[in-house]
Coordinates of C-alpha atoms in Angstrom, one line a residue:
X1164 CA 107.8 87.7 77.3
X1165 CA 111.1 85.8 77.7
X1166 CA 112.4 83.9 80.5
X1167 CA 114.4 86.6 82.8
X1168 CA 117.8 84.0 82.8
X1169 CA 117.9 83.1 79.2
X1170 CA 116.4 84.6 75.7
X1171 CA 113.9 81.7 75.5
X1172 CA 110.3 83.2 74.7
X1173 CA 107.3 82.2 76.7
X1174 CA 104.5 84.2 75.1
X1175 CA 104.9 85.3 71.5
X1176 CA 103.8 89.2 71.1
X1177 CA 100.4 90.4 70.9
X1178 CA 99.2 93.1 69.1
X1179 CA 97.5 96.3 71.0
X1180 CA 96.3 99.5 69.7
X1181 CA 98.0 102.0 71.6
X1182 CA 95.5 103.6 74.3
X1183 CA 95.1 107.2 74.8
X1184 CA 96.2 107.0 78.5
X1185 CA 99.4 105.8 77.5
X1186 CA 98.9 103.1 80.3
X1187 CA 99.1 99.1 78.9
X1188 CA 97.7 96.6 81.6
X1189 CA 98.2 93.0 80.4
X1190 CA 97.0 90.1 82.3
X1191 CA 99.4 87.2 82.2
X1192 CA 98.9 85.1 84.9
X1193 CA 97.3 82.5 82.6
X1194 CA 100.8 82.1 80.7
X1195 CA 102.7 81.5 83.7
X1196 CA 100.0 79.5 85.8
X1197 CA 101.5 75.9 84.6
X1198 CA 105.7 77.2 84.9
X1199 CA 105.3 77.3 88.9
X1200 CA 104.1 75.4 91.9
X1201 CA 104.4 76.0 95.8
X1202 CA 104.0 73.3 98.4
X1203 CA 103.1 73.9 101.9
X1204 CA 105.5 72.5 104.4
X1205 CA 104.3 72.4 107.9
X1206 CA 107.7 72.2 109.8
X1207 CA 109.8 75.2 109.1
X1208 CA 109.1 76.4 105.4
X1209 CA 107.4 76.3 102.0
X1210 CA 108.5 74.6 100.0
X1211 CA 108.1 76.1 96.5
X1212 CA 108.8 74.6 93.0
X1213 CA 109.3 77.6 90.6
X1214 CA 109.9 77.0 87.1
X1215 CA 110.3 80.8 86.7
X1216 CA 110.7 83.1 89.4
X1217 CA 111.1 85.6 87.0
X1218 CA 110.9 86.8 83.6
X1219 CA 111.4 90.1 80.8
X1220 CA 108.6 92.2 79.2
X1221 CA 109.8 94.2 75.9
X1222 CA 107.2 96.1 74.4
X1223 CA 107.8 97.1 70.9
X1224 CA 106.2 100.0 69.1
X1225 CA 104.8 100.4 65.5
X1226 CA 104.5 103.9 63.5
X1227 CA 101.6 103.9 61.1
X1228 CA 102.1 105.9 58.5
X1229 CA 98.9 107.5 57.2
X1230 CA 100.1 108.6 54.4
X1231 CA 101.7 105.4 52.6
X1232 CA 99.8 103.3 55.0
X1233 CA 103.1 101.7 55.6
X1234 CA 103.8 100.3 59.6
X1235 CA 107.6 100.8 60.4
X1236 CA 109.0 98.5 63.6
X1237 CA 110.7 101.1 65.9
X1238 CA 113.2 100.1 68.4
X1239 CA 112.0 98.8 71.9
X1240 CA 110.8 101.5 73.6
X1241 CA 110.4 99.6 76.6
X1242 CA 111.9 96.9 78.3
X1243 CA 110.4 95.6 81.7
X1244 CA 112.5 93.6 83.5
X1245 CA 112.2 91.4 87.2
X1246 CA 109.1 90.8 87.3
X1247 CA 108.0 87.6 89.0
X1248 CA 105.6 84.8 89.0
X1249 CA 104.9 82.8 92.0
X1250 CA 102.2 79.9 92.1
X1251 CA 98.8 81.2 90.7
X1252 CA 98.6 84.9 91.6
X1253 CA 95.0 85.5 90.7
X1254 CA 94.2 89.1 89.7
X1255 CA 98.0 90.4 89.7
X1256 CA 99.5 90.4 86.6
X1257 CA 102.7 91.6 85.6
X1258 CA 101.9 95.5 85.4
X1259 CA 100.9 95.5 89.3
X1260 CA 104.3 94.0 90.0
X1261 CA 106.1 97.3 90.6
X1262 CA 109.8 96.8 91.1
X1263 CA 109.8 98.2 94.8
X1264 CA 106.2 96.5 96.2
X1265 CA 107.2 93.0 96.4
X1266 CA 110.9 92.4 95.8
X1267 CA 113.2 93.8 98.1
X1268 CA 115.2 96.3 96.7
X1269 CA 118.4 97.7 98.2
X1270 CA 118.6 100.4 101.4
X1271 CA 118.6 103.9 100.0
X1272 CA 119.5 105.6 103.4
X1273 CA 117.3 107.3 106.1
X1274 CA 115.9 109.9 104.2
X1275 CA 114.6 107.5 101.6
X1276 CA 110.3 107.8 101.2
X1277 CA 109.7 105.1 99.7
X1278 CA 107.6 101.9 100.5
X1279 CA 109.5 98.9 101.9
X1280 CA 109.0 96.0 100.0
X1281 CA 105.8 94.3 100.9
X1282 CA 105.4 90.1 101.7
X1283 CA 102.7 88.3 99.8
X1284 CA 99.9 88.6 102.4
X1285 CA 97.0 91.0 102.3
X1286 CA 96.8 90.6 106.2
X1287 CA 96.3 93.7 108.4
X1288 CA 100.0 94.7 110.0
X1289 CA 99.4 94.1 113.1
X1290 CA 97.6 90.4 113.6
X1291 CA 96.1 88.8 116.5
X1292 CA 97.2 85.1 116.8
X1293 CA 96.3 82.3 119.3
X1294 CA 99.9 80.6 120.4
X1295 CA 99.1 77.5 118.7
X1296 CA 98.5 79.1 115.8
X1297 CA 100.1 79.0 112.3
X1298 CA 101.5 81.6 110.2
X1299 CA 104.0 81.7 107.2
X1300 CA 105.3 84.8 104.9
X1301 CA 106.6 85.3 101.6
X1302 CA 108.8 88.0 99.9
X1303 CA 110.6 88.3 96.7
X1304 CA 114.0 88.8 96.9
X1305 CA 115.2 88.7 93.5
X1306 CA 118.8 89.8 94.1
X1307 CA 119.5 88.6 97.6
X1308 CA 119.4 91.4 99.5
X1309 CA 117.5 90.0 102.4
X1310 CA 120.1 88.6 104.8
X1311 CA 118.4 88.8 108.6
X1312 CA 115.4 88.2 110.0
X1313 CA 115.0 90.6 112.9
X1314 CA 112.2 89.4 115.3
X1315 CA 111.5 91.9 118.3
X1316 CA 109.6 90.8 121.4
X1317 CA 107.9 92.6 123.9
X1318 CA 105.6 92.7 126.7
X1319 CA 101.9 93.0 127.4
X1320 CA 102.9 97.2 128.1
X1321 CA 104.5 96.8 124.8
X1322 CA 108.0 97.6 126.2
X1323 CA 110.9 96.2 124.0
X1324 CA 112.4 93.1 125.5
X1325 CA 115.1 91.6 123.1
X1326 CA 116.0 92.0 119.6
X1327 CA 117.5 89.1 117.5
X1328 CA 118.6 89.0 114.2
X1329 CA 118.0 85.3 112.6
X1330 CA 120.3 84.7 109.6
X1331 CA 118.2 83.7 106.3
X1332 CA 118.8 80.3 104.9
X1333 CA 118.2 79.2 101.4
X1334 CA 119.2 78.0 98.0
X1335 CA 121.5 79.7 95.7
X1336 CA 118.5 79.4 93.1
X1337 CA 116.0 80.5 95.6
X1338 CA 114.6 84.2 94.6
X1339 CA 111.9 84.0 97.3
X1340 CA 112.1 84.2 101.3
X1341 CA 109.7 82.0 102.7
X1342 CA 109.8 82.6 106.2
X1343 CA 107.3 80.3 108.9
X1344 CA 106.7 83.3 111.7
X1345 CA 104.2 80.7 114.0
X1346 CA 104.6 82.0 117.8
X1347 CA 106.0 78.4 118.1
X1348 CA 108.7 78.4 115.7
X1349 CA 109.7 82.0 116.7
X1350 CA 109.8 81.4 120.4
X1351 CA 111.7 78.1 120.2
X1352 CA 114.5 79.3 117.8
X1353 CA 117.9 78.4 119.4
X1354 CA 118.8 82.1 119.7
X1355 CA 115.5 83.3 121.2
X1356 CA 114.1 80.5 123.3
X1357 CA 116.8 80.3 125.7
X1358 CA 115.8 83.8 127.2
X1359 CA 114.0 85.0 130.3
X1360 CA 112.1 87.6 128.4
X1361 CA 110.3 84.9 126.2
X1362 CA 107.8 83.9 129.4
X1363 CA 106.4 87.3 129.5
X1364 CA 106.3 87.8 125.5
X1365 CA 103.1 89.1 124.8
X1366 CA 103.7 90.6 121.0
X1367 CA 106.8 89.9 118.6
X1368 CA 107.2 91.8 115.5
X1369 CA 109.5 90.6 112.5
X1370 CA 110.9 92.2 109.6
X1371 CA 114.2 92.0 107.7
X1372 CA 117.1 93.2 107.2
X1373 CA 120.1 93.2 105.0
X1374 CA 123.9 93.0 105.9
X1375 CA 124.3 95.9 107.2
X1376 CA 121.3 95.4 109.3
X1377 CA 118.9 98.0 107.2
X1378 CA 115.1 96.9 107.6
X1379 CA 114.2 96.2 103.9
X1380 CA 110.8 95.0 104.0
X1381 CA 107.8 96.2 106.0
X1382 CA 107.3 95.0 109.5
X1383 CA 104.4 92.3 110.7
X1384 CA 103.6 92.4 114.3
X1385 CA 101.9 89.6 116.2
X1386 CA 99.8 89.6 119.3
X1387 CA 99.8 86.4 121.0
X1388 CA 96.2 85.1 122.6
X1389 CA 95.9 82.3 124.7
X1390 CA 94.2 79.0 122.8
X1391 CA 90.4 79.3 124.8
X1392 CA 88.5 76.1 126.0
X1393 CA 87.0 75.4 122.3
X1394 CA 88.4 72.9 120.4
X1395 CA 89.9 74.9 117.6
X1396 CA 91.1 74.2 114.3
X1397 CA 94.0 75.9 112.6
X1398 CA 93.0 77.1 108.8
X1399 CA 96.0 77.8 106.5
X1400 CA 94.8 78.9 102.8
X1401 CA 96.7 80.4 99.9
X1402 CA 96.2 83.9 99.5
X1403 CA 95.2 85.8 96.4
X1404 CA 98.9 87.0 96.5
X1405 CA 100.0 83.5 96.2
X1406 CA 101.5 83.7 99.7
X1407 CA 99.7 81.9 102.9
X1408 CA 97.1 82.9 105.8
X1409 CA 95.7 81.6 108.4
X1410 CA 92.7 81.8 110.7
X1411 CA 91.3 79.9 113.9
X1412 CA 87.8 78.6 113.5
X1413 CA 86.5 76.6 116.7
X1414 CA 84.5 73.6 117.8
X1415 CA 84.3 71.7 114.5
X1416 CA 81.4 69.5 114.0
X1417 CA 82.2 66.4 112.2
X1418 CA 78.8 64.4 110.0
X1419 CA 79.6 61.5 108.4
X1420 CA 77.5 60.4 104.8
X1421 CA 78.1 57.0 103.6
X1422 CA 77.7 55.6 100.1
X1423 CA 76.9 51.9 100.8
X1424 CA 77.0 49.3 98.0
X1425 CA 75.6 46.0 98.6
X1426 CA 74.8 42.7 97.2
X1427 CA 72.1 40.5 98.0
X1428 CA 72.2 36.5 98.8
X1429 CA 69.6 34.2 99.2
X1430 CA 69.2 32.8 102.5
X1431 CA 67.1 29.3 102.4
X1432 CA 65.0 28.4 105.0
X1433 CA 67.6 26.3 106.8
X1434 CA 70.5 28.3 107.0
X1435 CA 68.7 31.7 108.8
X1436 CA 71.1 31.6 111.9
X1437 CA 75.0 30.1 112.8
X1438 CA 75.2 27.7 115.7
X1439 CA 76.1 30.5 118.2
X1440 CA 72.6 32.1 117.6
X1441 CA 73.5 35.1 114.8
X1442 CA 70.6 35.9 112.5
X1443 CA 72.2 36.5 108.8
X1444 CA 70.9 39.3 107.0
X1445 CA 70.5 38.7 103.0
X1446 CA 72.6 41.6 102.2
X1447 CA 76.3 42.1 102.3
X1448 CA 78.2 45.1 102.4
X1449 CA 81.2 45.2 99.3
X1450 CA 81.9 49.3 99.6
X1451 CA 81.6 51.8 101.6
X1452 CA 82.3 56.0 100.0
X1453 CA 82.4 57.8 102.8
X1454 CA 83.1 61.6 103.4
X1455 CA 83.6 63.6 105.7
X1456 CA 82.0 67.2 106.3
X1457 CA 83.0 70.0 109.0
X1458 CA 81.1 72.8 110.3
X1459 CA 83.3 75.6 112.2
X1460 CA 82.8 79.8 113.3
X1461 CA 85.1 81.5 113.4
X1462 CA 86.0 84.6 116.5
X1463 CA 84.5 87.5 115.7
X1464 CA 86.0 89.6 112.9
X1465 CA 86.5 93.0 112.7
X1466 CA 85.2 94.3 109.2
X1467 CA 88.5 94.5 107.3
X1468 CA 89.0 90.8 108.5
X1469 CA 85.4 90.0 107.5
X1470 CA 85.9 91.1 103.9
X1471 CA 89.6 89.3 103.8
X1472 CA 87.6 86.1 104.5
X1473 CA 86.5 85.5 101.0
X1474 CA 90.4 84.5 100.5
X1475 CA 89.3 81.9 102.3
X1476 CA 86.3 80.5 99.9
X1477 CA 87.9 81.1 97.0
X1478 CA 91.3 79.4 97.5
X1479 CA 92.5 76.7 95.4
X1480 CA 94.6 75.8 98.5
X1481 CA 93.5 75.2 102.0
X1482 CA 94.8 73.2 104.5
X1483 CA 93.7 72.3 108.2
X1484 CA 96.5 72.3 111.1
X1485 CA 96.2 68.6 112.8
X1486 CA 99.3 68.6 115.7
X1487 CA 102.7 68.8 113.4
X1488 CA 100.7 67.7 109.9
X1489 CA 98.5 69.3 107.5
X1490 CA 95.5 67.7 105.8
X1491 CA 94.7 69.3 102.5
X1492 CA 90.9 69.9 102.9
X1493 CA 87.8 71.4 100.5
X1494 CA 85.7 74.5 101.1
X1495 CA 82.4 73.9 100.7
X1496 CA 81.0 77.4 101.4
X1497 CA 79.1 78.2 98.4
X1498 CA 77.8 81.5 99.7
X1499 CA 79.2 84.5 101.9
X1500 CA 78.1 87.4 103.3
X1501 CA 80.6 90.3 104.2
X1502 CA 78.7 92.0 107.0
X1503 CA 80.3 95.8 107.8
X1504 CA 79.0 96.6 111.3
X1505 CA 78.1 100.4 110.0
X1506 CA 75.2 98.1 108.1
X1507 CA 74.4 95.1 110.4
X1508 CA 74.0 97.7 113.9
X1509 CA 77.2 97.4 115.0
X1510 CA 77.4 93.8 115.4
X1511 CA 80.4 92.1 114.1
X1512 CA 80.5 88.9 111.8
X1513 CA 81.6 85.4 112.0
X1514 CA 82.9 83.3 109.2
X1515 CA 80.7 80.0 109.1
X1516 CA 82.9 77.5 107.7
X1517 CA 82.2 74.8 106.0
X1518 CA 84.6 71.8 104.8
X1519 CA 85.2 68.6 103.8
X1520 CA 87.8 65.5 103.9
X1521 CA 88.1 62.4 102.1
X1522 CA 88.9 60.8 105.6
X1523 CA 87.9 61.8 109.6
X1524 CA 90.3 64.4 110.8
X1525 CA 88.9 63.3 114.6
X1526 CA 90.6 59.7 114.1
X1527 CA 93.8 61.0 112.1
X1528 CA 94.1 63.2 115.4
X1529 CA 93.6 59.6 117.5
X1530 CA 95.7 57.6 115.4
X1531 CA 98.7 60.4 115.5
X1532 CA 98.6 60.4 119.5
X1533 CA 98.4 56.9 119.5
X1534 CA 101.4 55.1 121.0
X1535 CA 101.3 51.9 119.4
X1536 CA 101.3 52.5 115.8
X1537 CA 102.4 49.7 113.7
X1538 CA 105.4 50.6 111.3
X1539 CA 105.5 47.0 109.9
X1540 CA 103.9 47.4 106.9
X1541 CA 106.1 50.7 105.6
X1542 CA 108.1 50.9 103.0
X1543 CA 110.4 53.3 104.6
X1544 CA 109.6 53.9 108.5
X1545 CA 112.1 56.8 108.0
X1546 CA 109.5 58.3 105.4
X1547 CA 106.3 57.2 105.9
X1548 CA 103.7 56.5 108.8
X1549 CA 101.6 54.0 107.7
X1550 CA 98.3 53.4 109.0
X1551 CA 96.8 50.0 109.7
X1552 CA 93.1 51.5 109.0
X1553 CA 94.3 52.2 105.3
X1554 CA 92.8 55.4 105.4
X1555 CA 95.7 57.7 104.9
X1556 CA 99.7 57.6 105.1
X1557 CA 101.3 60.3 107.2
X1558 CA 104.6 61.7 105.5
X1559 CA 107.3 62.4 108.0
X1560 CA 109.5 63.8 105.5
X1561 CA 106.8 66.6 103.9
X1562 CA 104.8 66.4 107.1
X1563 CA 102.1 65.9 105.1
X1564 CA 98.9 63.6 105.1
X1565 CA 97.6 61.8 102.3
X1566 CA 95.2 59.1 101.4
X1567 CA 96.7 55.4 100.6
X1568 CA 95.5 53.8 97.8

């Protein structure tokens, strides 16, 4: 394995009896899973950090001689090339990465059979989404031939109302779209929002194109639902893909456990109460650990969405939506059953979630629509939003939330 934009070897080469089947399926994800790192941006992208977007299989064969018992190095019989690693993709290694699944390969005309590329989401095609909701998408675009976003709206009778085409923005060294496709960001985009025929959107649909305005990837449609009356919460987790997903879970229950240290004084006999009447206890309080657990169901799923929601436990990422900031969180859920409703008499399942913070996500919510948040104590008012409870910082430049320390 050798990085795709120089000859510098990442893996050294491994020897492998050659198999009957003539099929070699390599799992590599565990050489790669330090070289990249994506970084979930809550305003219009994600941000990711990729060390190497892609890199070059050669697979070399050796002839065995039977008779001498002598092993002769052929030439390379194979040489694999653009394939891609992006974050920790789980169970994909480099042989599922077929050249026209997940990179976007150029338009073939309309005749063509084959498969448009596919975004990193295993998602059904067409999602229902509260309005509030967020949702982000990722595609590999190794030689740039994504140039448009096209993003289709129509009404409730599913009539087309308006196409746009949104041109795609990003670095020269940037071999993936990410692309945020919330029903907040799409409807308030400078060439869409200033239309009649966004108050009576009901479904938008986005896919892209390339300059000549040839859809190159595979659509994702979106049904917008109004937010109900529960209080919901807005769960974005990384996918076993290494792309993003998201799901409304509602009416979150907040518990509290405290860890209290103390330390004990003696009280004499005179000194039991102040002037003003107190009682002193002989105990004082020097630390407090406290966390922060969260309860939450989900709507109910249909049973392909029921069995995608062990993404959800399993994900080494996983964020809740607070207004315009995202506070990394922890999945508790230990267990998880995937109910079908052809075994559970039709009835369809809820995902119970189950969560935890190192701080209360009910008083970051206070504190952020608070209007008289100090800024004195900031290093850089522009950057940071410090918070006089010491809790956490909010980052205005990653729209992020952290704790301080």
């Amino acid at each position: 394995m050798t990085k795709a934009q120089s000859t510098d070897i990442i893996a050294k080469k491994k020897v492998f009896q050659k198999p009957l089947t003539n099929v070699l399926s390599v799992d590599v994800s565990n050489v790669l899973k330090n070289l990249a790192e994506s970084i979930l941006n809550n305003s219009n992208e994600v941000i990711t950090l990729s060390y190497l977007p892609e890199y070059n299989v050669s697979i070399q064969e050796y002839i065995l001689d039977p008779a001498t018992g002598n092993i002769t190095a052929g030439d390379v019989t194979n040489e694999y090339s653009n394939y891609f690693f992006e974050s920790e993709e789980n169970v994909i290694d480099f042989f599922g990465y077929d050249s026209n699944k997940y990179n976007i390969q150029p338009y073939k005309g309309p005749s063509n059979t084959d498969p448009k590329a596919k975004f990193l989401t295993n998602q059904q095609q067409v999602k229902n989404i509260t309005t509030q909701q967020k949702e982000f998408l990722k595609i590999f675009d190794l030689n740039r031939h994504g140039q448009k976003l096209k993003v289709s709206l129509y009404d409730s009778d599913n009539d087309l109302l308006l196409d746009v085409s949104i041109p795609i923005t990003r670095q020269a060294s940037e071999n993936v779209i990410s692309l945020n496709v919330s029903p907040l960001a799409i409807l308030s985009h400078p060439l869409i929002k200033n239309n009649d025929e966004v108050n009576i959107t009901h479904t938008y649909k986005v896919v892209i194109l390339d300059a000549s305005d040839n859809e190159v990837s595979e659509s994702r449609i979106y049904t917008m639902t109004e937010s109900c009356q529960l209080r919901e919460r807005n769960i974005i987790f990384k996918n076993v893909l290494g792309g993003w997903d998201s799901i409304i879970v509602n009416n979150s229950i907040e518990t509290l456990t405290t860890a209290k240290t103390y330390i004990n004084r003696p009280i004499s006999r005179n000194n039991t109460y102040s002037q003003d009447g107190k009682f002193f206890s002989n105990k004082d309080v020097i630390s407090n650990n406290n966390t922060y657990s969260y309860t939450a169901s989900s709507n109910y799923l249909d049973d392909y969405e029921s069995n995608l929601a062990k993404e959800i436990i399993t994900a080494n990422k996983v964020y809740v939506g607070v207004d315009d900031f995202l506070v990394e969180v922890t999945v508790d859920n230990k267990t998880y059953k995937v109910l079908q409703q052809h075994v559970n008499g039709f009835k369809r399942n809820r995902l119970d979630l189950q969560y935890s913070a190192p701080f209360s996500i009910q008083k970051l919510e206070t504190v952020i629509n608070a209007n008289d948040i100090d800024l004195n104590n900031n290093p850089d008012s522009a950057l940071y939003l410090a918070v006089n409870s010491g809790d956490f910082v909010i980052d205005n430049w990653l729209n992020s939330v952290t704790l301080k320390y």
